XYZ file of N, CA and C in Angstrom:
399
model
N 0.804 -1.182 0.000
C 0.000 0.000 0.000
C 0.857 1.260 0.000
N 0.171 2.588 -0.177
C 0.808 3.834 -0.392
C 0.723 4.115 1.321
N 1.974 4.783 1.318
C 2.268 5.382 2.600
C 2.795 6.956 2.677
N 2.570 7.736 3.908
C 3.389 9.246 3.862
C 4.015 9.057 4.944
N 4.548 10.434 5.094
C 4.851 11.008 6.021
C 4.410 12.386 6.680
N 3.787 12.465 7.871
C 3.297 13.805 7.965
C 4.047 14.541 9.015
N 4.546 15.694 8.725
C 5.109 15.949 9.792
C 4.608 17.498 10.327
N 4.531 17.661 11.401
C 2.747 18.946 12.272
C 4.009 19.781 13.055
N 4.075 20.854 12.923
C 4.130 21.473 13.899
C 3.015 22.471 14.542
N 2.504 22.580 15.666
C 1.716 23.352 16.068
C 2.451 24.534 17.077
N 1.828 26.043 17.190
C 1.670 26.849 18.158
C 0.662 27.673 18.754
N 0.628 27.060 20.087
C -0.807 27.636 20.666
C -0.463 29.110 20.797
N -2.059 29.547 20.722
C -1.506 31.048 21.708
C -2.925 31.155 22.620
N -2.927 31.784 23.767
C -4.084 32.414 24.686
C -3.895 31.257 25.639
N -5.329 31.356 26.141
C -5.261 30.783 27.740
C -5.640 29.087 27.267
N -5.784 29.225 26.246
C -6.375 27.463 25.973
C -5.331 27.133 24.708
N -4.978 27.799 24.541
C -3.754 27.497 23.449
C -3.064 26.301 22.917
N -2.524 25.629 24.045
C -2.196 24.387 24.470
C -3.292 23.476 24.232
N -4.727 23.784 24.549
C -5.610 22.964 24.308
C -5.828 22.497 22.235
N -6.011 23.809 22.617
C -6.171 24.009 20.359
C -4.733 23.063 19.777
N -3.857 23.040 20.297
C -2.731 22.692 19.288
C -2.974 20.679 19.661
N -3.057 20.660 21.327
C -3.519 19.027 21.337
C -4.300 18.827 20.137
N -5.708 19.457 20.307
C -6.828 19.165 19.184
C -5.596 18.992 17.918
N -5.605 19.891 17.575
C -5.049 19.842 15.630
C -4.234 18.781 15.764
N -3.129 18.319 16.852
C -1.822 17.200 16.653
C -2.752 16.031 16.714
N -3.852 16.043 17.161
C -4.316 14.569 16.967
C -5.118 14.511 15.949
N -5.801 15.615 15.369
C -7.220 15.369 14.606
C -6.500 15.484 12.719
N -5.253 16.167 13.035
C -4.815 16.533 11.432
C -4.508 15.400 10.527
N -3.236 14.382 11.393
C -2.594 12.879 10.781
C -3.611 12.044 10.474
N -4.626 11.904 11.470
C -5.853 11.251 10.936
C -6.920 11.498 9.658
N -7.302 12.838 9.598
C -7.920 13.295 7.930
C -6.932 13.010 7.334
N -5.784 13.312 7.921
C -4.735 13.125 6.146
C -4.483 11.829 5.945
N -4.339 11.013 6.888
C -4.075 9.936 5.969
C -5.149 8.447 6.173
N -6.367 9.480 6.025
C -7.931 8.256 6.070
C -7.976 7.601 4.990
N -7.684 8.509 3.781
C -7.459 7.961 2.830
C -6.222 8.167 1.752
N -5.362 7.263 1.815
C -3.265 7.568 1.242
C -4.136 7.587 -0.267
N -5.014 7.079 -1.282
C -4.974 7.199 -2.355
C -5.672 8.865 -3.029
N -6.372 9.282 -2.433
C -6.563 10.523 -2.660
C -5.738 11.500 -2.084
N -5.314 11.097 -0.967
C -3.597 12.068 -0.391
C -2.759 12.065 -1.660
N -2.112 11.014 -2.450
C -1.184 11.076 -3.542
C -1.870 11.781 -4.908
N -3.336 11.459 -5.171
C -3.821 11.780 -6.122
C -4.370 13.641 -6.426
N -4.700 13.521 -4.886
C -5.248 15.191 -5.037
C -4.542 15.824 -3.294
N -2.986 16.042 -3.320
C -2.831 16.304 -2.328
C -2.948 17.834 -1.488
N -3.181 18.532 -2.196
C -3.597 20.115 -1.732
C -5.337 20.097 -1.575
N -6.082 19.359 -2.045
C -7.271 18.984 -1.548
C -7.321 18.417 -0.662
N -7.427 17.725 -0.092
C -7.088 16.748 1.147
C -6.661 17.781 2.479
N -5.801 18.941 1.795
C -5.074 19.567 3.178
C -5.321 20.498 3.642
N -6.304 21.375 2.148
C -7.349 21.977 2.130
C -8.361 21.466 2.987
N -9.421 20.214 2.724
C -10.239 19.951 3.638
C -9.813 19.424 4.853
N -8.384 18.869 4.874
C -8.281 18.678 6.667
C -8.085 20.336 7.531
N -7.495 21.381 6.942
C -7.548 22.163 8.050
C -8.615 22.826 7.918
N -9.786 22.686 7.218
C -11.126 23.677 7.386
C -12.033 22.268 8.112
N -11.706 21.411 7.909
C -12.479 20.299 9.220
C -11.875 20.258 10.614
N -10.429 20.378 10.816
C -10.300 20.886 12.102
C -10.664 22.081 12.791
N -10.753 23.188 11.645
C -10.561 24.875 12.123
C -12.341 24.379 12.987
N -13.448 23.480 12.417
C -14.915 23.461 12.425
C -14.387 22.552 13.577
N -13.852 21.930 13.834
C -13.683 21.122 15.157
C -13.057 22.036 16.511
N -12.630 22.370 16.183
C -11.508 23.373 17.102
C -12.975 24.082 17.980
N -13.969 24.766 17.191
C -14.743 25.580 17.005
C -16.244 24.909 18.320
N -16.076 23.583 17.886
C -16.798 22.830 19.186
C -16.712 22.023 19.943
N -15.090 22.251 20.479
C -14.640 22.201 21.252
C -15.052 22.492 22.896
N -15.291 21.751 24.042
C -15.727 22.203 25.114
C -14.897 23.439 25.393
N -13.718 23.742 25.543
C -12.652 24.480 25.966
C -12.799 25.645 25.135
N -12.661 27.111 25.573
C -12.964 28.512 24.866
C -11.879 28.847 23.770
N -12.443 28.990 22.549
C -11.703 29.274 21.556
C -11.380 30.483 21.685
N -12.156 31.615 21.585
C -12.493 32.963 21.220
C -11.573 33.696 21.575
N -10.346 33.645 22.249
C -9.342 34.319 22.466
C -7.803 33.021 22.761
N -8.427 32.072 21.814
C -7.089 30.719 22.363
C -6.785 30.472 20.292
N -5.755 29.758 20.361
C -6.032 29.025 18.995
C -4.797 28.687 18.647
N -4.541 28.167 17.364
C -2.953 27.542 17.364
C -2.374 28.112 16.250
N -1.263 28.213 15.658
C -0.901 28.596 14.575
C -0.574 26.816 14.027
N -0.254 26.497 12.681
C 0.264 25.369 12.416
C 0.677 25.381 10.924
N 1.607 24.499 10.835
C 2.600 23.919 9.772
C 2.525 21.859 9.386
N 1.750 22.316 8.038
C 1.813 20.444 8.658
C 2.900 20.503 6.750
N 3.495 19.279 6.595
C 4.190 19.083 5.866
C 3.923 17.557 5.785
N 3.322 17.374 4.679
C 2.858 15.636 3.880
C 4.603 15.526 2.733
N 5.190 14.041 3.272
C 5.888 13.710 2.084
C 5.326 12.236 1.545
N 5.648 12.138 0.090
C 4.915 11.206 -0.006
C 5.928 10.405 -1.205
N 6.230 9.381 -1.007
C 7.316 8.519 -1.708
C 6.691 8.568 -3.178
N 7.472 9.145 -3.953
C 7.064 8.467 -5.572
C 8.451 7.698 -5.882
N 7.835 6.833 -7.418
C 9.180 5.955 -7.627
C 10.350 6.213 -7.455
N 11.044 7.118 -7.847
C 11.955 7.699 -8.209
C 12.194 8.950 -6.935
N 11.759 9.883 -6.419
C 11.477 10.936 -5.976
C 10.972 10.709 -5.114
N 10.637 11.955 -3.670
C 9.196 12.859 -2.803
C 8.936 13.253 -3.237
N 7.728 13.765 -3.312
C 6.724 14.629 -3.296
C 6.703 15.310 -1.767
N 6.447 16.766 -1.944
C 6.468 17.583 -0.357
C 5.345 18.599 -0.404
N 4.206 18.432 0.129
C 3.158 19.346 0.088
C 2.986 19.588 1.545
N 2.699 21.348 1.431
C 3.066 21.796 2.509
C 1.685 23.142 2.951
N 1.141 23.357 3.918
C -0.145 23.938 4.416
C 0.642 24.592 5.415
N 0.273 25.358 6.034
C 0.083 26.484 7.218
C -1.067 27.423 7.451
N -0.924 27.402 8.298
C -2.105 28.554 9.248
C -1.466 29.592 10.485
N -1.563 30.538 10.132
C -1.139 31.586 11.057
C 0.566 31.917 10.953
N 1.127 31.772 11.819
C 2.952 32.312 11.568
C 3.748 31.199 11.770
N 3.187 30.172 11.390
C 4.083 28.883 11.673
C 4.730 28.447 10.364
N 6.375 29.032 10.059
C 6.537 28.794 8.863
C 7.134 27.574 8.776
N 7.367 27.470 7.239
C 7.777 26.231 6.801
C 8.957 26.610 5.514
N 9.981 26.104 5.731
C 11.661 26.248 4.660
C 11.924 25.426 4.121
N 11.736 24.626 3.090
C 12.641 23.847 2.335
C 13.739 23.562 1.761
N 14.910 23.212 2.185
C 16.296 23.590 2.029
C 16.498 22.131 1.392
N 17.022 22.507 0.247
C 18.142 21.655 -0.355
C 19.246 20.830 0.406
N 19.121 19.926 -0.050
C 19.749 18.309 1.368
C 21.629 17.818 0.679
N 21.039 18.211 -0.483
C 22.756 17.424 -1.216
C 22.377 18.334 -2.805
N 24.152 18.111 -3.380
C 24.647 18.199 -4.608
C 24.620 19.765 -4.516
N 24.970 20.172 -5.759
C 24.775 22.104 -6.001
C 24.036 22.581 -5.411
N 23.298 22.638 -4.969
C 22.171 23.250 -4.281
C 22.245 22.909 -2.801
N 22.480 22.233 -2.844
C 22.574 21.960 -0.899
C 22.763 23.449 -0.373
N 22.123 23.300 0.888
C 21.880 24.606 1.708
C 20.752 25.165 1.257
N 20.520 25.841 -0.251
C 19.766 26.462 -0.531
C 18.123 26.294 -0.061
N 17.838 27.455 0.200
C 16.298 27.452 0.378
C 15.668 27.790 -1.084
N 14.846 26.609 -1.497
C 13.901 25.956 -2.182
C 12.290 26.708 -2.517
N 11.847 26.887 -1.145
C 10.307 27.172 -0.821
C 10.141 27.330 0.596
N 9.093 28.491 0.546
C 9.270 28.370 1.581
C 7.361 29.096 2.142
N 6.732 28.973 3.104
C 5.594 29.185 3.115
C 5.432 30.859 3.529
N 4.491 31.451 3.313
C 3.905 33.181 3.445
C 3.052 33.133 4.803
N 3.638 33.656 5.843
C 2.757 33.690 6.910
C 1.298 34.649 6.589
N 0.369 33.854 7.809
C -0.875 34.790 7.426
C -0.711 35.376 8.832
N -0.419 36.668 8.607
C -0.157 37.851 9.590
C -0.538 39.370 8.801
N -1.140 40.338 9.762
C -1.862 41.499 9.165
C -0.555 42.173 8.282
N 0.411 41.900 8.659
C 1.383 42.941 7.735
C 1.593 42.543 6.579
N 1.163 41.401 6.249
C 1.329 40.847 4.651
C -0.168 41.740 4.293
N -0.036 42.797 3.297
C -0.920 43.072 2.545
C -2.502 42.722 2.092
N -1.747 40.942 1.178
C -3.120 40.416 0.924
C -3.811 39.342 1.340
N -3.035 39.252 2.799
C -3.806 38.399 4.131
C -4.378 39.816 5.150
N -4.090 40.993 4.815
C -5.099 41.553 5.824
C -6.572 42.298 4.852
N -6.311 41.970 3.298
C -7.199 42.432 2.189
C -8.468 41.027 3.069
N -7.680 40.140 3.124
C -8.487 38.579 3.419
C -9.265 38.608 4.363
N -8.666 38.842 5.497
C -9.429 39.454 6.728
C -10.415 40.431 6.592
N -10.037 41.458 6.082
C -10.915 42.170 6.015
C -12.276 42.118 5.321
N -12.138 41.469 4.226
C -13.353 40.916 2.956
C -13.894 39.742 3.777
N -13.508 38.869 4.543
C -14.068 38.346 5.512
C -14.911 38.735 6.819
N -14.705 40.268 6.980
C -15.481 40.752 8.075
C -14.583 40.738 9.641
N -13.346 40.719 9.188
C -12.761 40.553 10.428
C -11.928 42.279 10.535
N -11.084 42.440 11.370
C -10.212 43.612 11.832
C -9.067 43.769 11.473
């Protein structure tokens, strides 16, 4: 069978903070890999709907969201014949770097993810067209 690798970092912030990031470290590995053949086939879908099914979980949660929540970085690798594959999601300021491992390029940073923070431009256009501050 097809297999990944997922690898989560979470950061809480507020008084339940800690609570939100438990939630996402357990609830994320599980959507992603319910099903490995649509993970390989449509993998930015999949990571798409796992963090808007946690963000809705987070949300009814016994424990108070409304001033708690996590930032996160999850990173799916996924063996092809020859190659990885590295698809990569975030939420909030939890970045993510892809650095070159060997040959000419070693060291080099590759990719790397855009935090969603108000000083990026067209994450506070986002917020705002959303109804937020």
């Amino acid at each position: 069978g097809r297999s990944a690798l997922v690898a989560l970092v979470c950061d809480g912030f507020g008084p339940a903070g800690h609570l939100c990031s438990a939630f996402v470290r357990r609830a994320m590995p599980t959507l992603l890999l319910a099903d490995a053949g649509e993970l390989y086939e449509r993998p930015q879908a999949v990571l798409r709907r796992a963090v808007m099914t946690v963000q809705h979980g987070l949300g009814a949660c016994e424990f108070d969201t409304r001033a708690s929540g996590t930032a996160v970085t999850v990173a799916v690798v996924l063996p092809l014949a020859e190659e990885q594959r590295v698809v990569i999601a975030n939420v909030g300021n939890c970045k993510a770097v892809v650095v070159a491992r060997a040959g000419a390029r070693k060291g080099i940073v590759l990719a790397e993810s855009v935090d969603h923070v108000p000083s990026n431009s067209s994450e506070a256009a986002r917020v705002t067209f959303a109804g937020g501050e």
